Amino acid sequence: NAGVTQTPKFQVLKTGQSMTLQCAQDMNHNSMYWYRQDPGMGLRLIYYSASEGTTDKGEVPNGYNVSRLNKREFSLRLESAAPSQTSVYFCASRSLGRGDGNQPQHFGDGTRLSIL
Amino acid sequence: RKEVEQDPGPFNVPEGATVAFNCTYSNSASQSFFWYRQDCRKEPKLLMSVYSSGNEDGRFTAQLNRASQYISLLIRDSKLSDSATYLCVVSRYSSASKIIFGSGTRLSIRP
């Protein structure tokens, strides 16, 4: 049972570089999410995808783009990395639909990203 | 005012003690409630869902008070391994985005 898998687990970038964080889930969930968590702070929603084919901005979308490649995969892209994007990034998924109202999110184990 | 509020702590209690946290929410349309636990620099992990009638899982008991708009988590006979940050999560049915995390309550169990 892999659950939610994120790659890479660690990454160091230079300012201005681009990269894509990958997330895949094998639970047949329809909703997927990207969060960032800074030291001593709570989770902040960057983008989410309620279902395959849709994406929407969350609380802190600036500087990021996302792609819901298929039902399993939801990637997060930093086009031009900035030091302010140094953070731990978590992907999550959830089953959402009629009869699934009380389903919790399941999280990947995170990507630790440092921008120099 | 934050939509979900938690006392950040830290709560520092001796092993074997009973400890309780509350979490208040402001939106009466909230319908689903959860407690997660997060260890330092790890992902949040579901501890338990919170049902209207209250529910218990071993040493952990969760309660929901809709009238006063809060949920609670009680930990009995606390263990050193219970040291973590506990996140309160509130969401609404059929709304992908309306999942609100509290900032967490830090718990430290001392020997």
CSV table of C-alpha atoms in Angstrom, one decimal:
chain,number,residue,atom,x,y,z
A,1,ASN,CA,0.0,0.0,0.0
A,2,ALA,CA,2.0,3.0,-1.3
A,3,GLY,CA,-0.8,5.6,-0.6
A,4,VAL,CA,0.6,9.0,-1.6
A,5,THR,CA,4.1,9.1,-3.1
A,6,GLN,CA,6.1,12.2,-3.5
A,7,THR,CA,9.3,12.7,-5.4
A,8,PRO,CA,11.9,13.9,-4.8
A,9,LYS,CA,12.2,13.8,-1.0
A,10,PHE,CA,14.9,16.5,-0.9
A,11,GLN,CA,16.1,19.1,-3.4
A,12,VAL,CA,18.4,22.1,-3.4
A,13,LEU,CA,17.9,24.7,-6.1
A,14,LYS,CA,19.5,28.0,-7.1
A,15,THR,CA,17.4,31.1,-7.4
A,16,GLY,CA,15.8,31.2,-10.8
A,17,GLN,CA,16.0,27.5,-11.5
A,18,SER,CA,12.8,25.6,-12.3
A,19,MET,CA,11.6,22.2,-11.1
A,20,THR,CA,8.6,20.0,-10.8
A,21,LEU,CA,7.5,18.1,-7.7
A,22,GLN,CA,5.7,14.9,-8.4
A,23,CYS,CA,2.9,13.4,-6.5
A,24,ALA,CA,1.0,10.1,-7.2
A,25,GLN,CA,-1.7,8.3,-5.3
A,26,ASP,CA,-3.0,4.8,-5.7
A,27,MET,CA,-6.2,5.1,-3.6
A,28,ASN,CA,-8.4,6.1,-6.5
A,29,HIS,CA,-9.1,9.4,-4.8
A,30,ASN,CA,-10.5,12.2,-7.0
A,31,SER,CA,-9.3,15.2,-5.0
A,32,MET,CA,-5.6,16.1,-4.7
A,33,TYR,CA,-3.8,19.0,-2.9
A,34,TRP,CA,-0.5,20.7,-2.6
A,35,TYR,CA,0.5,22.4,0.7
A,36,ARG,CA,3.6,24.1,2.0
A,37,GLN,CA,4.7,24.2,5.6
A,38,ASP,CA,7.2,26.6,6.9
A,39,PRO,CA,9.1,26.1,10.2
A,40,GLY,CA,6.8,26.5,13.2
A,41,MET,CA,3.8,27.3,11.0
A,42,GLY,CA,0.7,25.5,9.8
A,43,LEU,CA,-0.1,24.1,6.4
A,44,ARG,CA,-1.0,26.5,3.7
A,45,LEU,CA,-2.8,25.4,0.6
A,46,ILE,CA,-1.1,26.2,-2.7
A,47,TYR,CA,-3.3,24.6,-5.3
A,48,TYR,CA,-5.9,21.8,-5.3
A,49,SER,CA,-7.6,19.6,-7.9
A,50,ALA,CA,-11.2,18.7,-7.0
A,51,SER,CA,-11.3,16.1,-9.7
A,52,GLU,CA,-9.4,15.0,-12.8
A,53,GLY,CA,-9.3,17.8,-15.3
A,54,THR,CA,-9.8,20.7,-12.8
A,55,THR,CA,-7.4,22.8,-10.8
A,56,ASP,CA,-7.9,25.8,-8.5
A,57,LYS,CA,-5.8,28.2,-6.5
A,58,GLY,CA,-5.5,27.9,-2.8
A,59,GLU,CA,-4.3,30.4,-0.3
A,60,VAL,CA,-0.7,30.9,-1.6
A,61,PRO,CA,-0.6,30.1,-5.4
A,62,ASN,CA,1.8,32.8,-6.5
A,63,GLY,CA,5.0,31.4,-8.0
A,64,TYR,CA,3.5,28.0,-8.6
A,65,ASN,CA,1.7,26.1,-11.3
A,66,VAL,CA,0.1,22.7,-11.2
A,67,SER,CA,-0.9,19.9,-13.6
A,68,ARG,CA,-3.4,17.2,-12.9
A,69,LEU,CA,-2.0,14.7,-15.3
A,70,ASN,CA,-4.5,12.0,-14.7
A,71,LYS,CA,-6.5,10.8,-11.7
A,72,ARG,CA,-3.4,9.4,-10.0
A,73,GLU,CA,-0.9,12.2,-10.6
A,74,PHE,CA,-0.8,15.9,-9.5
A,75,SER,CA,2.4,17.8,-10.1
A,76,LEU,CA,3.6,21.2,-8.7
A,77,ARG,CA,5.9,23.3,-10.7
A,78,LEU,CA,8.2,26.2,-9.7
A,79,GLU,CA,9.0,28.1,-12.8
A,80,SER,CA,11.6,30.4,-11.3
A,81,ALA,CA,12.5,29.4,-7.8
A,82,ALA,CA,12.9,32.1,-5.1
A,83,PRO,CA,14.4,31.8,-1.6
A,84,SER,CA,10.9,32.5,-0.2
A,85,GLN,CA,9.8,29.2,-1.6
A,86,THR,CA,12.2,27.3,0.7
A,87,SER,CA,9.8,25.0,2.5
A,88,VAL,CA,8.5,21.5,3.0
A,89,TYR,CA,5.9,20.6,0.4
A,90,PHE,CA,3.2,18.1,1.1
A,91,CYS,CA,0.8,16.5,-1.3
A,92,ALA,CA,-2.4,15.0,-0.1
A,93,SER,CA,-5.4,13.2,-1.6
A,94,ARG,CA,-9.0,12.6,-0.6
A,95,SER,CA,-12.0,10.8,-1.8
A,96,LEU,CA,-14.7,13.4,-2.4
A,97,GLY,CA,-18.2,12.8,-3.7
A,98,ARG,CA,-21.7,11.7,-2.8
A,99,GLY,CA,-21.5,9.6,0.3
A,100,ASP,CA,-17.8,10.5,0.8
A,101,GLY,CA,-18.3,13.6,2.8
A,102,ASN,CA,-16.5,12.5,5.9
A,103,GLN,CA,-13.3,11.2,4.3
A,104,PRO,CA,-10.0,12.6,5.6
A,105,GLN,CA,-7.0,13.5,3.6
A,106,HIS,CA,-4.0,11.3,3.2
A,107,PHE,CA,-0.6,12.9,3.0
A,108,GLY,CA,2.7,12.0,1.2
A,109,ASP,CA,5.8,12.2,3.3
A,110,GLY,CA,6.9,15.5,1.9
A,111,THR,CA,9.5,17.2,-0.3
A,112,ARG,CA,12.1,19.3,1.5
A,113,LEU,CA,13.1,22.1,-0.8
A,114,SER,CA,15.8,24.6,-0.3
A,115,ILE,CA,16.4,27.6,-2.6
A,116,LEU,CA,19.8,29.2,-2.4
B,1,ARG,CA,-10.4,35.7,13.6
B,2,LYS,CA,-9.1,32.4,12.3
B,3,GLU,CA,-11.7,29.9,11.0
B,4,VAL,CA,-10.1,27.1,13.2
B,5,GLU,CA,-8.3,28.0,16.4
B,6,GLN,CA,-6.1,25.9,18.6
B,7,ASP,CA,-4.0,26.7,21.7
B,8,PRO,CA,-0.5,26.4,20.3
B,9,GLY,CA,0.9,25.1,23.7
B,10,PRO,CA,3.3,23.6,24.4
B,11,PHE,CA,1.6,21.3,26.8
B,12,ASN,CA,4.3,19.7,29.0
B,13,VAL,CA,2.9,16.8,31.0
B,14,PRO,CA,4.3,13.8,32.8
B,15,GLU,CA,4.1,10.3,31.4
B,16,GLY,CA,0.9,8.7,32.5
B,17,ALA,CA,-1.1,11.9,32.8
B,18,THR,CA,-4.3,12.7,31.1
B,19,VAL,CA,-4.3,15.7,28.8
B,20,ALA,CA,-7.0,17.4,26.7
B,21,PHE,CA,-7.0,19.9,23.9
B,22,ASN,CA,-9.8,21.9,22.4
B,23,CYS,CA,-10.2,23.3,19.0
B,24,THR,CA,-12.8,25.9,18.1
B,25,TYR,CA,-14.3,26.6,14.6
B,26,SER,CA,-16.2,29.6,13.5
B,27,ASN,CA,-18.2,28.3,10.5
B,28,SER,CA,-21.4,26.5,11.5
B,29,ALA,CA,-21.5,24.9,8.0
B,30,SER,CA,-18.6,22.7,9.0
B,31,GLN,CA,-19.5,19.1,8.8
B,32,SER,CA,-16.5,16.9,9.0
B,33,PHE,CA,-13.9,17.0,11.8
B,34,PHE,CA,-10.6,15.2,12.3
B,35,TRP,CA,-7.6,15.1,14.5
B,36,TYR,CA,-4.2,14.6,12.9
B,37,ARG,CA,-0.8,14.1,14.6
B,38,GLN,CA,2.3,15.5,13.1
B,39,ASP,CA,5.8,14.6,14.3
B,40,CYS,CA,8.6,17.1,13.7
B,41,ARG,CA,9.2,17.6,10.0
B,42,LYS,CA,7.1,14.7,9.1
B,43,GLU,CA,3.7,14.5,7.3
B,44,PRO,CA,0.5,14.9,9.2
B,45,LYS,CA,-1.1,11.5,9.9
B,46,LEU,CA,-4.7,10.9,10.6
B,47,LEU,CA,-5.3,10.1,14.3
B,48,MET,CA,-9.0,9.9,14.3
B,49,SER,CA,-12.2,11.2,12.8
B,50,VAL,CA,-14.6,13.0,15.1
B,51,TYR,CA,-18.2,11.8,15.0
B,52,SER,CA,-21.2,13.6,16.4
B,53,SER,CA,-21.7,11.0,19.1
B,54,GLY,CA,-18.1,11.1,20.1
B,55,ASN,CA,-15.7,8.3,19.6
B,56,GLU,CA,-12.9,6.5,21.3
B,57,ASP,CA,-9.8,4.7,20.0
B,58,GLY,CA,-7.8,3.1,22.8
B,59,ARG,CA,-6.4,5.9,24.9
B,60,PHE,CA,-7.8,8.6,22.7
B,61,THR,CA,-11.3,10.1,22.9
B,62,ALA,CA,-12.7,12.7,20.6
B,63,GLN,CA,-15.8,14.8,21.2
B,64,LEU,CA,-17.8,17.2,19.1
B,65,ASN,CA,-19.9,20.0,20.5
B,66,ARG,CA,-21.8,21.6,17.6
B,67,ALA,CA,-23.7,24.1,19.8
B,68,SER,CA,-20.5,25.6,21.1
B,69,GLN,CA,-18.6,24.9,17.9
B,70,TYR,CA,-15.6,23.0,19.3
B,71,ILE,CA,-14.0,19.6,19.1
B,72,SER,CA,-11.8,18.1,21.8
B,73,LEU,CA,-9.2,15.4,22.1
B,74,LEU,CA,-8.5,13.6,25.3
B,75,ILE,CA,-5.4,11.4,25.8
B,76,ARG,CA,-5.3,9.1,28.7
B,77,ASP,CA,-2.3,7.4,30.3
B,78,SER,CA,0.0,9.5,28.0
B,79,LYS,CA,3.2,7.9,26.6
B,80,LEU,CA,6.5,9.4,25.6
B,81,SER,CA,5.6,8.5,22.1
B,82,ASP,CA,2.5,10.8,22.2
B,83,SER,CA,4.8,13.8,22.0
B,84,ALA,CA,3.9,15.5,18.8
B,85,THR,CA,1.9,18.4,17.4
B,86,TYR,CA,-1.9,17.7,17.2
B,87,LEU,CA,-3.8,19.3,14.3
B,88,CYS,CA,-7.5,20.0,14.3
B,89,VAL,CA,-9.1,19.8,10.8
B,90,VAL,CA,-12.5,21.0,9.8
B,91,SER,CA,-14.2,20.5,6.4
B,92,ARG,CA,-17.5,20.7,4.6
B,93,TYR,CA,-19.1,17.9,2.7
B,94,SER,CA,-18.6,17.9,-1.1
B,95,SER,CA,-16.3,20.9,-1.0
B,96,ALA,CA,-12.8,20.0,-2.1
B,97,SER,CA,-11.2,23.3,-0.9
B,98,LYS,CA,-13.0,23.8,2.3
B,99,ILE,CA,-10.6,21.9,4.5
B,100,ILE,CA,-9.2,24.1,7.2
B,101,PHE,CA,-6.2,23.1,9.3
B,102,GLY,CA,-5.6,24.5,12.7
B,103,SER,CA,-2.1,25.6,13.5
B,104,GLY,CA,-1.6,22.8,15.9
B,105,THR,CA,-1.1,22.2,19.6
B,106,ARG,CA,2.3,21.0,20.7
B,107,LEU,CA,2.4,18.2,23.3
B,108,SER,CA,5.5,17.1,25.1
B,109,ILE,CA,5.4,14.2,27.4
B,110,ARG,CA,8.2,14.0,30.0
B,111,PRO,CA,9.5,10.9,31.8
